Short mmCIF file of C-alpha atoms and ligand atoms in Angstrom, two decimals:
data_model
loop_
_atom_site.label_atom_id
_atom_site.label_comp_id
_atom_site.label_asym_id
_atom_site.label_seq_id
_atom_site.Cartn_x
_atom_site.Cartn_y
_atom_site.Cartn_z
CA MET V 56 89.93 130.50 98.03
CA ILE V 57 89.81 129.11 101.52
CA ARG V 58 87.14 130.85 103.57
CA THR V 59 86.09 128.19 106.14
CA VAL V 60 88.20 125.92 107.90
CA LEU V 61 87.58 123.13 110.13
CA VAL V 62 90.34 122.65 112.78
CA ALA V 63 90.48 118.26 113.36
CA ASN V 64 92.00 119.02 117.09
CA ARG V 65 91.13 120.08 120.51
CA GLY V 66 93.30 122.18 123.11
CA GLU V 67 95.92 124.45 122.79
CA ILE V 68 96.43 123.62 119.32
CA ALA V 69 93.12 124.45 117.81
CA ILE V 70 92.80 127.48 119.41
CA ARG V 71 96.24 128.42 118.30
CA ILE V 72 95.24 127.67 114.73
CA PHE V 73 91.75 129.83 115.32
CA HIS V 74 93.95 132.87 116.31
CA THR V 75 95.72 132.74 112.92
CA LEU V 76 92.37 132.16 110.87
CA ARG V 77 90.76 134.88 112.33
CA GLU V 78 93.50 137.39 111.60
CA MET V 79 92.95 135.93 108.24
CA GLY V 80 89.34 136.76 108.11
CA ILE V 81 88.77 133.11 107.66
CA ARG V 82 85.48 131.50 109.36
CA THR V 83 86.52 128.81 112.03
CA VAL V 84 85.10 125.45 112.99
CA ALA V 85 85.74 123.26 115.95
CA VAL V 86 84.85 119.82 116.40
CA TYR V 87 84.72 118.25 119.62
CA THR V 88 83.71 114.85 121.70
CA GLU V 89 81.34 114.60 124.32
CA PRO V 90 84.01 115.25 127.07
CA ASP V 91 84.98 118.10 125.23
CA ALA V 92 81.43 119.89 124.87
CA HIS V 93 82.37 122.84 127.20
CA SER V 94 86.01 123.00 126.49
CA LEU V 95 87.46 126.56 125.63
CA HIS V 96 88.45 125.75 122.20
CA VAL V 97 84.68 124.95 121.17
CA ARG V 98 83.75 128.21 122.47
CA SER V 99 86.91 129.94 120.57
CA ALA V 100 85.44 128.83 117.10
CA ASP V 101 82.78 130.45 115.03
CA ALA V 102 80.67 127.31 114.61
CA ALA V 103 81.18 123.71 116.32
CA HIS V 104 80.22 120.35 115.29
CA PRO V 105 80.00 117.26 117.49
CA VAL V 106 81.88 114.12 116.51
CA GLU V 107 82.08 110.55 117.82
CA SER V 108 85.83 110.66 118.10
CA TYR V 109 88.78 112.81 116.84
CA LEU V 110 90.12 109.86 115.06
CA ASP V 111 87.09 109.23 113.06
CA ALA V 112 88.15 110.53 109.49
CA LYS V 113 84.60 109.95 108.09
CA GLY V 114 82.91 111.93 110.77
CA ILE V 115 85.24 114.56 110.58
CA ILE V 116 84.77 115.13 106.81
CA ALA V 117 80.86 115.02 107.60
CA ALA V 118 81.14 117.86 109.84
CA ALA V 119 83.16 119.86 107.61
CA LYS V 120 80.61 118.99 104.85
CA ALA V 121 77.77 119.85 107.29
CA THR V 122 79.54 123.24 108.52
CA GLU V 123 80.71 124.17 104.93
CA ALA V 124 84.13 124.07 105.64
CA ASP V 125 86.30 124.11 102.38
CA ALA V 126 89.61 123.07 104.49
CA ILE V 127 90.77 120.80 107.20
CA HIS V 128 93.98 121.64 109.59
CA PRO V 129 94.60 118.77 111.28
CA GLY V 130 96.78 120.32 114.07
CA TYR V 131 99.26 117.32 115.26
CA GLY V 132 98.15 114.29 116.80
CA PHE V 133 95.25 112.39 115.88
CA LEU V 134 94.85 112.40 112.00
CA SER V 135 97.17 114.57 111.46
CA GLU V 136 99.79 111.92 110.04
CA ASN V 137 96.98 109.63 108.79
CA PRO V 138 96.85 109.12 105.40
CA VAL V 139 93.03 108.34 105.82
CA LEU V 140 92.08 112.13 106.40
CA SER V 141 94.23 113.48 103.92
CA SER V 142 92.56 111.19 101.06
CA GLY V 143 89.29 111.48 102.42
CA CYS V 144 89.44 115.36 101.80
CA GLU V 145 90.92 114.96 98.10
CA ALA V 146 87.66 112.55 97.56
CA SER V 147 85.38 115.02 99.20
CA LYS V 148 87.08 118.31 97.44
CA ILE V 149 87.80 119.49 100.54
CA ARG V 150 91.41 121.53 100.84
CA PHE V 151 93.83 119.40 103.64
CA ILE V 152 96.02 121.80 105.40
CA GLY V 153 99.38 119.40 105.08
CA PRO V 154 101.24 117.62 102.76
CA ARG V 155 100.06 115.25 99.68
CA THR V 156 98.47 111.79 100.96
CA ASP V 157 101.56 109.72 99.41
CA THR V 158 103.93 111.87 101.43
CA ILE V 159 102.43 111.19 104.82
CA ARG V 160 101.80 107.47 103.71
CA ARG V 161 105.59 106.77 102.74
CA MET V 162 107.11 109.18 105.73
CA GLY V 163 105.07 107.35 108.01
CA ASN V 164 106.96 104.37 107.58
CA LYS V 165 110.26 104.49 109.57
CA LEU V 166 111.82 102.13 107.45
CA GLU V 167 110.80 103.39 104.08
CA SER V 168 111.67 107.03 104.65
CA LYS V 169 114.81 106.16 105.74
CA ARG V 170 115.38 104.39 102.51
CA LEU V 171 114.22 107.71 100.71
CA MET V 172 116.15 109.61 102.33
CA ARG V 173 119.23 107.46 101.73
CA GLU V 174 118.84 107.82 98.19
CA ALA V 175 118.50 111.58 98.33
CA GLY V 176 122.40 111.77 100.09
CA VAL V 177 121.04 112.92 103.81
CA PRO V 178 122.66 111.17 106.37
CA VAL V 179 120.80 108.32 107.79
CA VAL V 180 121.14 106.30 111.03
CA PRO V 181 121.93 102.53 110.22
CA THR V 182 119.25 100.19 110.24
CA TRP V 183 118.52 96.39 109.58
CA ASP V 184 115.57 94.60 108.95
CA GLY V 185 116.84 91.49 110.38
CA GLU V 186 119.40 90.82 112.84
CA PRO V 187 122.28 93.10 113.43
CA PRO V 188 126.09 92.48 113.40
CA GLU V 189 127.32 91.72 116.84
CA SER V 190 129.53 94.57 116.58
CA GLU V 191 126.71 97.19 115.90
CA PHE V 192 125.30 96.34 119.58
CA PRO V 193 123.83 98.07 121.64
CA VAL V 194 120.68 98.77 119.17
CA LEU V 195 117.43 100.43 119.31
CA VAL V 196 114.07 97.96 118.39
CA LYS V 197 111.48 100.26 117.08
CA ALA V 198 108.46 100.07 115.31
CA VAL V 199 108.05 100.56 111.33
CA GLY V 200 104.72 102.40 111.95
CA GLY V 201 105.80 103.76 115.25
CA GLY V 202 105.32 107.07 116.86
CA GLY V 203 105.31 108.91 120.35
CA GLY V 204 108.28 107.12 121.66
CA LYS V 205 106.13 104.14 121.81
CA GLY V 206 107.43 100.64 121.20
CA MET V 207 110.70 101.40 121.21
CA ARG V 208 113.21 98.80 123.17
CA LEU V 209 117.04 99.09 123.76
CA VAL V 210 118.97 95.70 123.56
CA GLU V 211 122.33 95.41 124.61
CA SER V 212 123.21 92.36 123.40
CA PRO V 213 122.34 89.59 120.00
CA LYS V 214 120.94 87.28 122.74
CA ASP V 215 118.20 89.45 124.13
CA LEU V 216 117.11 90.57 120.54
CA ALA V 217 114.74 88.04 119.67
CA ASP V 218 112.51 88.46 122.92
CA ALA V 219 112.82 92.42 122.54
CA MET V 220 111.57 92.04 118.95
CA ALA V 221 108.45 89.83 119.53
CA ALA V 222 107.40 92.30 122.37
CA ALA V 223 107.65 95.32 120.68
CA SER V 224 105.73 93.62 117.52
CA ARG V 225 103.07 92.72 119.72
CA GLU V 226 103.13 96.40 121.22
CA ALA V 227 103.19 97.58 117.75
CA GLY V 228 100.66 95.60 116.45
CA LYS V 229 98.02 97.01 119.08
CA ALA V 230 99.15 100.53 118.99
CA PHE V 231 99.74 101.33 115.46
CA GLY V 232 97.54 98.21 113.63
CA ASN V 233 101.22 97.34 112.17
CA ASP V 234 103.38 94.86 113.93
CA ARG V 235 106.44 95.12 111.88
CA VAL V 236 109.52 96.13 113.50
CA PHE V 237 113.45 96.62 112.89
CA ALA V 238 116.79 97.45 114.59
CA GLU V 239 118.65 100.63 114.42
CA LYS V 240 122.08 101.81 115.85
CA TYR V 241 121.74 103.14 119.08
CA ILE V 242 123.87 106.54 119.41
CA GLN V 243 125.34 107.08 122.35
CA SER V 244 124.22 110.40 124.11
CA PRO V 245 122.99 112.10 120.91
CA ARG V 246 121.18 115.26 120.76
CA HIS V 247 117.75 115.65 119.65
CA VAL V 248 117.81 118.49 116.68
CA GLU V 249 115.40 118.99 114.05
CA PHE V 250 114.64 121.56 110.98
CA GLN V 251 111.46 123.30 110.05
CA ILE V 252 110.88 122.41 106.65
CA PHE V 253 108.36 124.03 104.21
CA GLY V 254 107.36 123.55 100.54
CA ASP V 255 105.07 125.05 98.34
CA THR V 256 102.98 123.42 94.93
CA HIS V 257 105.27 125.95 92.93
CA GLY V 258 108.15 123.74 93.45
CA ASN V 259 109.85 125.74 96.22
CA PHE V 260 111.75 124.04 99.18
CA THR V 261 113.10 126.04 102.36
CA HIS V 262 114.31 125.43 105.78
CA ILE V 263 113.47 127.33 108.67
CA PHE V 264 116.30 126.56 111.20
CA GLU V 265 116.60 123.82 113.72
CA ARG V 266 115.02 123.55 116.80
CA GLU V 267 116.88 121.63 119.69
CA CYS V 268 114.54 119.08 121.56
CA SER V 269 116.84 117.01 123.66
CA ILE V 270 115.68 117.39 126.87
CA GLN V 271 112.88 114.50 126.79
CA ARG V 272 111.08 112.30 129.53
CA ARG V 273 110.08 108.41 127.89
CA HIS V 274 111.52 109.68 124.56
CA GLN V 275 108.91 112.84 124.71
CA LYS V 276 110.09 116.14 124.65
CA ILE V 277 109.58 118.52 127.23
CA ILE V 278 111.90 121.54 126.89
CA GLU V 279 112.52 122.83 123.20
CA GLU V 280 114.80 125.66 122.18
CA THR V 281 116.38 127.55 119.30
CA PRO V 282 118.81 128.14 118.25
CA SER V 283 120.73 124.81 119.13
CA ALA V 284 123.72 125.39 121.49
CA ALA V 285 125.22 122.29 119.72
CA VAL V 286 124.80 123.74 116.07
CA THR V 287 127.59 125.92 114.85
CA PRO V 288 126.85 128.15 111.74
CA GLU V 289 128.61 125.24 109.42
CA LEU V 290 126.90 122.54 110.82
CA ARG V 291 123.60 124.41 110.37
CA THR V 292 124.42 124.78 106.88
CA ARG V 293 124.91 121.34 106.16
CA MET V 294 121.98 120.00 107.98
CA GLY V 295 119.72 122.92 106.52
CA ASN V 296 121.31 121.56 103.25
CA ALA V 297 120.04 117.80 104.37
CA ALA V 298 116.76 118.85 105.51
CA VAL V 299 116.16 120.39 101.89
CA ALA V 300 117.13 117.60 100.28
CA ALA V 301 114.70 115.68 102.39
CA ALA V 302 112.15 117.80 101.47
CA ARG V 303 112.98 118.16 97.82
CA ALA V 304 113.30 114.29 97.48
CA VAL V 305 109.61 113.58 98.38
CA GLY V 306 108.33 116.70 96.56
CA TYR V 307 107.21 118.07 99.75
CA VAL V 308 104.47 120.74 100.16
CA ASN V 309 103.45 122.63 103.22
CA ALA V 310 105.22 122.70 106.69
CA GLY V 311 106.92 119.24 108.07
CA THR V 312 109.88 118.58 109.92
CA VAL V 313 113.36 116.76 109.49
CA GLU V 314 114.30 114.99 113.04
CA PHE V 315 117.93 114.41 113.37
CA ILE V 316 119.80 113.11 116.18
CA VAL V 317 123.47 114.72 116.47
CA ALA V 318 126.02 112.35 117.88
CA PRO V 319 129.03 113.98 120.48
CA ASP V 320 131.21 113.92 117.55
CA GLY V 321 128.74 116.11 115.73
CA GLN V 322 127.97 113.66 113.19
CA PHE V 323 124.23 113.90 112.45
CA TYR V 324 121.62 111.25 111.30
CA PHE V 325 118.46 111.61 109.57
CA LEU V 326 115.65 109.61 112.23
CA GLU V 327 112.40 110.48 110.64
CA MET V 328 110.42 113.23 109.20
CA ASN V 329 106.99 114.52 110.64
CA THR V 330 104.54 115.63 107.91
CA ARG V 331 102.55 118.15 110.05
CA LEU V 332 102.83 121.21 112.58
CA GLN V 333 105.13 120.22 115.33
CA VAL V 334 104.33 121.05 118.83
CA GLU V 335 106.93 123.10 119.39
CA HIS V 336 106.45 125.26 116.36
CA PRO V 337 106.63 128.58 118.45
CA VAL V 338 109.98 128.89 119.11
CA THR V 339 110.59 129.08 115.08
CA GLU V 340 107.97 131.56 114.81
CA MET V 341 109.37 133.55 118.04
CA THR V 342 112.98 133.71 116.65
CA THR V 343 111.84 134.53 112.91
CA GLY V 344 108.73 136.48 112.93
CA LEU V 345 106.95 134.01 110.73
CA ASP V 346 103.31 132.97 111.30
CA LEU V 347 103.88 129.35 110.40
CA VAL V 348 99.85 128.48 110.49
CA ARG V 349 99.13 131.40 108.00
CA GLU V 350 101.96 130.14 105.87
CA GLN V 351 100.32 126.62 106.02
CA VAL V 352 96.91 128.03 104.90
CA ARG V 353 98.50 130.23 102.03
CA VAL V 354 100.47 126.94 100.64
CA ALA V 355 97.25 125.05 100.93
CA ASP V 356 95.47 127.64 99.05
CA GLY V 357 98.26 127.03 96.19
CA HIS V 358 99.99 130.39 96.66
CA PRO V 359 104.01 130.06 96.50
CA LEU V 360 105.85 130.43 100.00
CA SER V 361 105.90 134.23 101.13
CA PHE V 362 109.81 134.11 101.78
CA ARG V 363 112.98 132.80 99.95
CA GLN V 364 115.69 130.79 101.88
CA ASP V 365 117.95 134.04 101.71
CA ASP V 366 115.03 136.22 103.37
CA LEU V 367 115.27 134.17 106.75
CA ARG V 368 117.36 135.32 109.77
CA GLN V 369 117.36 133.99 113.47
CA ASN V 370 116.86 136.55 115.77
CA GLY V 371 117.63 136.32 119.54
CA HIS V 372 116.70 132.86 121.26
CA ALA V 373 113.44 131.35 122.12
CA LEU V 374 112.85 128.78 124.90
CA GLU V 375 109.47 126.38 125.15
CA CYS V 376 108.45 124.55 128.28
CA ARG V 377 105.31 121.94 128.19
CA ILE V 378 103.08 122.33 130.86
CA TYR V 379 101.89 119.00 131.75
CA ALA V 380 99.13 117.50 134.15
CA GLU V 381 101.59 115.00 135.58
CA VAL V 382 103.96 114.29 138.69
CA PRO V 383 107.50 113.97 137.64
CA GLU V 384 108.44 112.84 141.56
CA GLU V 385 106.56 110.53 140.89
CA ASP V 386 107.77 108.90 137.69
CA PHE V 387 105.96 111.52 135.60
CA ARG V 388 102.45 110.08 136.34
CA PRO V 389 99.83 111.84 134.64
CA ASP V 390 97.30 113.66 137.08
CA ILE V 391 93.47 114.35 136.52
CA GLY V 392 91.15 116.65 137.97
CA ARG V 393 89.89 120.03 137.68
CA ILE V 394 91.83 123.22 137.49
CA ALA V 395 91.05 125.66 140.19
CA VAL V 396 93.41 128.82 139.37
CA PHE V 397 95.16 129.42 136.30
CA VAL V 398 97.07 132.48 136.33
CA PRO V 399 99.87 132.26 133.92
CA PRO V 400 102.95 134.59 133.62
CA LYS V 401 102.71 138.05 131.83
CA GLY V 402 105.22 140.39 130.69
CA PRO V 403 107.79 141.40 127.89
CA GLY V 404 108.83 138.04 125.47
CA ILE V 405 106.39 135.65 126.79
CA ARG V 406 103.89 134.09 124.70
CA LEU V 407 101.30 131.06 126.29
CA ASP V 408 99.14 128.59 124.10
CA SER V 409 96.80 127.24 126.09
CA GLY V 410 93.83 125.25 125.89
CA VAL V 411 92.55 125.46 129.70
CA GLN V 412 91.16 127.96 131.98
CA PRO V 413 89.63 127.52 135.53
CA GLY V 414 87.04 124.93 135.63
CA SER V 415 88.63 122.90 133.00
CA GLU V 416 88.65 119.40 133.62
CA ILE V 417 91.71 116.91 132.84
CA SER V 418 90.28 113.63 132.27
CA VAL V 419 91.92 110.28 131.27
CA HIS V 420 90.90 110.79 127.88
CA TYR V 421 93.42 112.79 126.38
CA ASP V 422 96.99 113.95 126.43
CA PRO V 423 97.84 115.93 129.95
CA MET V 424 99.56 119.07 128.17
CA LEU V 425 97.78 121.89 129.80
CA ALA V 426 99.55 124.92 128.04
CA LYS V 427 102.90 125.66 126.28
CA LEU V 428 104.85 128.46 127.95
CA VAL V 429 107.45 129.91 125.45
CA VAL V 430 109.74 133.17 125.80
CA TRP V 431 112.15 135.02 123.75
CA ALA V 432 114.82 137.08 124.26
CA SER V 433 118.25 138.42 122.91
CA THR V 434 120.26 135.72 123.78
CA ARG V 435 120.25 132.11 125.45
CA ASP V 436 121.21 133.14 128.84
CA ALA V 437 118.34 136.10 129.00
CA ALA V 438 116.03 133.85 127.58
CA ILE V 439 116.99 131.38 130.59
CA GLU V 440 116.46 133.93 133.22
CA ARG V 441 112.94 135.00 131.68
CA MET V 442 111.88 131.35 131.50
CA GLN V 443 112.74 131.00 135.23
CA ARG V 444 111.13 134.34 136.07
CA ALA V 445 107.87 133.13 134.22
CA LEU V 446 107.60 129.51 135.61
CA SER V 447 107.81 131.13 139.38
CA ASP V 448 105.00 133.70 138.22
CA PHE V 449 103.10 130.77 136.95
CA VAL V 450 99.91 129.90 139.14
CA LEU V 451 98.19 126.62 138.87
CA LEU V 452 96.19 125.20 141.42
CA GLY V 453 93.68 122.16 141.42
CA ILE V 454 95.96 119.71 139.78
CA ARG V 455 99.31 118.60 139.79
CA HIS V 456 101.63 119.64 137.79
CA ASN V 457 105.28 120.07 136.58
CA VAL V 458 106.00 123.77 136.54
CA GLU V 459 108.23 123.50 139.30
CA PHE V 460 110.07 120.70 137.80
CA LEU V 461 110.52 122.53 134.74
CA ARG V 462 112.12 125.49 136.60
CA ARG V 463 114.61 123.31 138.54
CA VAL V 464 115.97 121.97 134.88
CA ILE V 465 115.99 125.48 133.53
CA ALA V 466 117.69 126.73 136.42
CA SER V 467 120.48 123.73 136.40
CA ASP V 468 123.75 124.35 135.82
CA ASP V 469 124.24 121.70 133.11
CA PHE V 470 120.93 123.12 131.28
CA ARG V 471 122.77 126.70 131.57
CA ALA V 472 126.03 125.63 129.97
CA GLY V 473 124.08 123.56 127.08
CA GLU V 474 125.60 120.82 128.07
CA ILE V 475 122.28 118.58 127.49
CA ASP V 476 121.30 115.48 125.55
CA THR V 477 118.45 112.96 125.39
CA HIS V 478 119.86 111.73 128.54
CA PHE V 479 119.76 114.65 130.73
CA LEU V 480 117.33 113.59 133.14
CA GLU V 481 118.60 110.25 134.00
CA LYS V 482 121.83 111.86 134.45
CA HIS V 483 120.36 114.63 136.66
CA SER V 484 117.94 112.63 138.87
CA GLU V 485 118.30 115.27 141.74
CA LEU V 486 115.91 117.42 139.41
CA LEU V 487 113.39 114.67 139.67
CA LYS V 488 113.30 115.07 143.48
CA GLN V 489 111.00 117.81 145.23
CA PRO V 490 113.47 120.07 147.58
CA SER V 491 111.61 120.56 150.76
CA ASP V 492 112.44 124.30 150.60
CA ASP V 493 110.98 124.79 147.35
CA ILE V 494 107.34 125.17 147.69
CA PRO V 495 105.44 127.83 145.88
CA VAL V 496 104.07 130.39 147.83
CA ALA V 497 100.81 130.03 146.18
CA ALA V 498 100.74 126.25 147.10
CA LEU V 499 101.12 127.31 150.33
CA LEU V 500 98.64 129.78 150.30
CA ALA V 501 96.47 127.13 149.21
CA ALA V 502 97.39 124.91 151.90
CA SER V 503 96.91 127.59 154.72
CA LEU V 504 93.16 128.72 153.23
CA THR V 505 91.37 125.38 153.22
CA PRO V 506 90.01 123.44 155.99
CA SER V 507 91.71 120.09 153.91
CA LYS V 508 92.81 117.40 155.82
CA THR V 509 95.36 116.21 153.35
CA ALA V 510 98.71 116.23 154.64
CA SER V 511 100.42 117.36 151.33
CA VAL V 512 99.98 121.00 149.97
CA TRP V 513 100.36 119.64 146.54
CA SER V 514 96.92 120.87 145.24
CA THR V 515 94.44 118.07 145.84
CA SER V 516 91.41 118.77 143.95
CA ALA V 517 89.82 119.39 147.02
CA ALA V 518 92.11 121.65 148.77
CA SER V 519 92.37 123.85 145.55
CA ALA V 520 88.69 123.75 144.83
CA GLY V 521 88.26 125.56 148.48
CA PHE V 522 91.35 127.78 147.58
CA GLN V 523 89.35 129.05 144.40
CA ASP V 524 86.68 130.69 146.36
CA VAL V 525 89.16 132.83 148.65
CA TRP V 526 91.41 133.43 145.83
CA ALA V 527 88.42 134.98 143.47
CA SER V 528 87.19 137.11 146.36
CA GLY V 529 90.87 137.81 147.58
CA PRO V 530 92.47 141.33 147.21
CA TRP V 531 95.56 139.36 145.94
CA ARG V 532 93.70 138.15 142.96
CA ASN V 533 95.65 140.77 140.15
CA SER V 534 99.07 140.26 141.53
P1 ADP P 228 109.07 108.63 117.78
O1 ADP P 228 108.48 108.58 116.04
O2 ADP P 228 108.05 107.31 118.64
O3 ADP P 228 109.02 109.52 118.49
P2 ADP P 228 111.48 108.85 117.10
O4 ADP P 228 112.22 107.65 116.32
O5 ADP P 228 111.41 110.01 116.42
O6 ADP P 228 110.28 108.05 117.82
O7 ADP P 228 112.55 108.86 118.45
C1 ADP P 228 111.97 109.36 119.53
C2 ADP P 228 113.58 109.78 120.56
O8 ADP P 228 114.26 108.59 120.70
C3 ADP P 228 114.67 110.70 119.86
O9 ADP P 228 114.28 112.23 120.19
C4 ADP P 228 115.66 110.21 120.80
O10 ADP P 228 115.89 110.73 121.67
C5 ADP P 228 115.11 108.68 120.60
N1 ADP P 228 116.17 107.83 119.61
C6 ADP P 228 115.52 107.28 118.66
N2 ADP P 228 116.17 106.85 117.80
C7 ADP P 228 117.61 106.91 118.35
C8 ADP P 228 118.85 106.19 118.04
N3 ADP P 228 119.21 105.64 117.27
N4 ADP P 228 119.67 106.34 119.00
C9 ADP P 228 119.63 106.98 120.05
N5 ADP P 228 118.40 107.75 120.53
C10 ADP P 228 117.15 107.60 119.66
#
């Protein structure tokens, strides 16, 4: 029986996993690197152990042994999709809360996973190991071992292919230690629609419906929702069946995600399988009432899934916005600094998964995602209204962030109409500009209360550090 779980991760996802573990009566262990010694996730666990790096599988397994953890949850990112951690766990008799090592290995290869899915009868986007026929251009060049949108290149014409492949190969070699690249049919104006899947060690496979993640910047998701406005009940059945066939084809155990892109004509294609808990899993939880982490732990402990396909229903609508320390108005450059004020929105139907608090230092070392704001309401329109309200109530000072930008996206006519695809932000460049009359009250307050000489009210660290003192003692702090 699993009694102690080490979470091999940091930030919001470590804290989110600890929440469920504590509800299950399981002892929690955090690991931390030197820059994270004072992070919130370290203080949220029953025990904490230092590691050199979140990418050091040996160090993490040693930490699990030192703290008598009998299982490791990898979260997402870092080692979650690296077979080195899962196989190291097997060798050390520590449960890995995720799929089997061979599944991780096979699905970590974009060509191998597509080959397997094609064999299983899942529609797959056409790929070429060598040069695609001229009629198939434009194509995307991708790294076989790629991830995080890195190493992808759009190639419009055959004459540019060789150069693009060489450049992508160099980049992939550096980033992923595997320089193999391939070409893939480029689907015009697609939507990104993925299915949550779950398998157990008793041969049960289910899907837990879709998530639409078409609002992206640099091929990375920033807003996710479920249900998808593009998925009819009939398409949901077909895509859900394909997702379950994908799970069955690899004997999938634990939580995973089958990513598809959907062309404007409704044809869908398998893109890849993510062998871990997804950043955007809360929207699935909000609409189904499931706790996916609890289910992960139970499955890792050898229990059958607590639900069958027919037990599952989608209830209402959920939206997630990823709150980043970044400047959308300046090509989404990440920002660093100290969070001075952090007052998240409250109210019915709101969930905040966050790894920061006032005083948290946002550094260059890690991903600049600060929190995930998730709302639920009975309909898509109501969820949009709630998200707009929640974003305008969010007070976050000391660092530049994307909250206002997200609000502009959510409020835009095309988003409200569900007219979205993965090029949404390129098509709506007006949303990338800061309207002059759109400066939130909190930022104005900050500017008026600080003696800072900076011209911008946009929370330079100095300006809002001054503001923090005033804020903390002011009568408005509970507003
Ligand atoms: P990564 O593993 O690096 O995240 P993915 O293959 O999952 O890469 O693709 C990330 C995003 O890139 C997708 O959500 C989609 O927006 C875009 N994309 C990927 N493949 C294609 C394609 N064949 N045609 C059009 N867009 C694509």
